[in-house]
mmCIF file of C-alpha atoms in Angstrom:
data_model
loop_
_atom_site.group_PDB
_atom_site.id
_atom_site.type_symbol
_atom_site.label_atom_id
_atom_site.label_comp_id
_atom_site.label_asym_id
_atom_site.label_seq_id
_atom_site.Cartn_x
_atom_site.Cartn_y
_atom_site.Cartn_z
ATOM 1 C CA MET A 1 109.100 73.721 63.022
ATOM 2 C CA ILE A 2 108.405 75.268 59.629
ATOM 3 C CA LYS A 3 106.247 78.385 59.811
ATOM 4 C CA ASP A 4 104.098 79.864 57.076
ATOM 5 C CA PRO A 5 105.897 82.862 55.490
ATOM 6 C CA HIS A 6 102.683 84.901 55.713
ATOM 7 C CA HIS A 7 102.749 84.515 59.503
ATOM 8 C CA ILE A 8 106.411 85.600 59.741
ATOM 9 C CA ILE A 9 106.268 88.741 57.550
ATOM 10 C CA LEU A 10 103.506 90.950 58.981
ATOM 11 C CA GLY A 11 103.962 93.942 56.682
ATOM 12 C CA PRO A 12 106.319 96.614 55.406
ATOM 13 C CA VAL A 13 107.521 99.537 57.501
ATOM 14 C CA ILE A 14 107.103 102.699 55.443
ATOM 15 C CA SER A 15 108.827 105.858 56.652
ATOM 16 C CA GLU A 16 111.341 108.411 55.419
ATOM 17 C CA LYS A 17 114.242 106.316 56.677
ATOM 18 C CA THR A 18 113.027 103.115 55.027
ATOM 19 C CA THR A 19 112.479 104.982 51.742
ATOM 20 C CA ARG A 20 116.143 106.087 51.817
ATOM 21 C CA LEU A 21 117.261 102.535 52.643
ATOM 22 C CA LYS A 22 115.229 101.196 49.730
ATOM 23 C CA GLU A 23 117.448 103.161 47.339
ATOM 24 C CA LYS A 24 120.435 101.219 48.722
ATOM 25 C CA GLY A 25 118.762 97.832 48.192
ATOM 26 C CA GLU A 26 117.455 97.320 51.717
ATOM 27 C CA VAL A 27 113.818 96.760 52.690
ATOM 28 C CA VAL A 28 112.282 96.914 56.170
ATOM 29 C CA PHE A 29 109.507 94.625 57.421
ATOM 30 C CA ARG A 30 107.511 94.277 60.609
ATOM 31 C CA VAL A 31 107.929 90.599 61.565
ATOM 32 C CA GLU A 32 106.700 88.107 64.132
ATOM 33 C CA PRO A 33 108.669 88.672 67.387
ATOM 34 C CA SER A 34 109.455 84.952 67.743
ATOM 35 C CA ALA A 35 110.952 84.674 64.212
ATOM 36 C CA ASN A 36 114.722 84.389 63.845
ATOM 37 C CA LYS A 37 116.936 85.698 61.029
ATOM 38 C CA ILE A 38 116.999 82.402 59.131
ATOM 39 C CA GLU A 39 113.188 82.141 59.127
ATOM 40 C CA ILE A 40 112.868 85.769 58.018
ATOM 41 C CA LYS A 41 115.342 85.220 55.163
ATOM 42 C CA ARG A 42 113.502 82.115 53.938
ATOM 43 C CA ALA A 43 110.120 83.853 54.164
ATOM 44 C CA VAL A 44 111.260 86.888 52.125
ATOM 45 C CA GLU A 45 112.912 84.686 49.487
ATOM 46 C CA GLU A 46 109.799 82.516 49.203
ATOM 47 C CA LEU A 47 107.211 85.324 49.178
ATOM 48 C CA PHE A 48 108.977 87.810 46.890
ATOM 49 C CA LYS A 49 111.196 85.463 44.793
ATOM 50 C CA VAL A 50 114.411 87.411 45.496
ATOM 51 C CA LYS A 51 117.804 86.494 46.962
ATOM 52 C CA VAL A 52 118.657 87.911 50.401
ATOM 53 C CA GLU A 53 122.210 88.852 51.370
ATOM 54 C CA ARG A 54 121.697 89.513 55.094
ATOM 55 C CA VAL A 55 119.063 90.221 57.743
ATOM 56 C CA ARG A 56 119.366 92.539 60.746
ATOM 57 C CA THR A 57 116.673 92.691 63.432
ATOM 58 C CA SER A 58 115.571 95.109 66.133
ATOM 59 C CA ASN A 59 113.190 94.413 69.014
ATOM 60 C CA PHE A 60 110.840 97.093 70.315
ATOM 61 C CA GLN A 61 108.801 97.174 73.506
ATOM 62 C CA GLY A 62 105.186 98.233 73.268
ATOM 63 C CA LYS A 63 104.458 101.737 74.496
ATOM 64 C CA LEU A 64 102.437 102.470 77.618
ATOM 65 C CA LYS A 65 99.059 103.900 76.670
ATOM 66 C CA ARG A 66 96.111 105.232 78.634
ATOM 67 C CA TRP A 67 92.431 104.893 77.821
ATOM 68 C CA GLY A 68 90.711 107.248 80.234
ATOM 69 C CA ARG A 69 91.611 106.020 83.691
ATOM 70 C CA PHE A 70 92.889 102.648 82.455
ATOM 71 C CA GLU A 71 96.499 101.911 81.550
ATOM 72 C CA GLY A 72 97.725 99.309 79.130
ATOM 73 C CA ARG A 73 100.546 98.443 76.790
ATOM 74 C CA ARG A 74 100.773 98.020 73.073
ATOM 75 C CA ARG A 75 102.271 94.767 71.848
ATOM 76 C CA ASP A 76 106.028 94.235 71.656
ATOM 77 C CA TRP A 77 107.180 94.016 68.037
ATOM 78 C CA LYS A 78 110.184 93.267 65.868
ATOM 79 C CA LYS A 79 111.586 95.016 62.804
ATOM 80 C CA ALA A 80 113.765 93.279 60.189
ATOM 81 C CA TYR A 81 116.165 95.091 57.847
ATOM 82 C CA VAL A 82 116.585 92.857 54.771
ATOM 83 C CA LYS A 83 119.524 93.544 52.419
ATOM 84 C CA LEU A 84 118.935 92.155 48.933
ATOM 85 C CA LYS A 85 121.775 90.728 46.847
ATOM 86 C CA GLU A 86 123.340 92.930 44.180
ATOM 87 C CA GLY A 87 121.343 92.912 40.943
ATOM 88 C CA GLU A 88 118.074 91.715 42.502
ATOM 89 C CA ARG A 89 114.879 93.542 41.635
ATOM 90 C CA MET A 90 113.549 95.833 44.351
ATOM 91 C CA ILE A 91 110.387 94.832 46.222
ATOM 92 C CA ASP A 92 107.726 97.473 45.556
ATOM 93 C CA PHE A 93 104.981 98.448 47.980
ATOM 94 C CA VAL A 94 102.027 100.739 47.431
ATOM 95 C CA GLU A 95 102.839 103.830 49.491
ATOM 96 C CA LYS A 96 100.045 106.235 50.382
#
């Protein structure tokens, strides 16, 4: 089943670590937990018009949170580290 790239890539992850990785040609995205590496690669290539060398993923469990006397969990989520091919232009995000 072919998924829409906008539903696979949920947004960039912006932190100190990802800023350092960006200098090495690697970008980090928050992605749909059901997406696999091939789907992530195709989505990044289609959305940003760049060539991807490799994709690494990490799964995270949602944290336990309390609202007053009620307990709940945040959603589980997935992070994708996308290494761009040598010579490709870097994907720029607006960082606040």
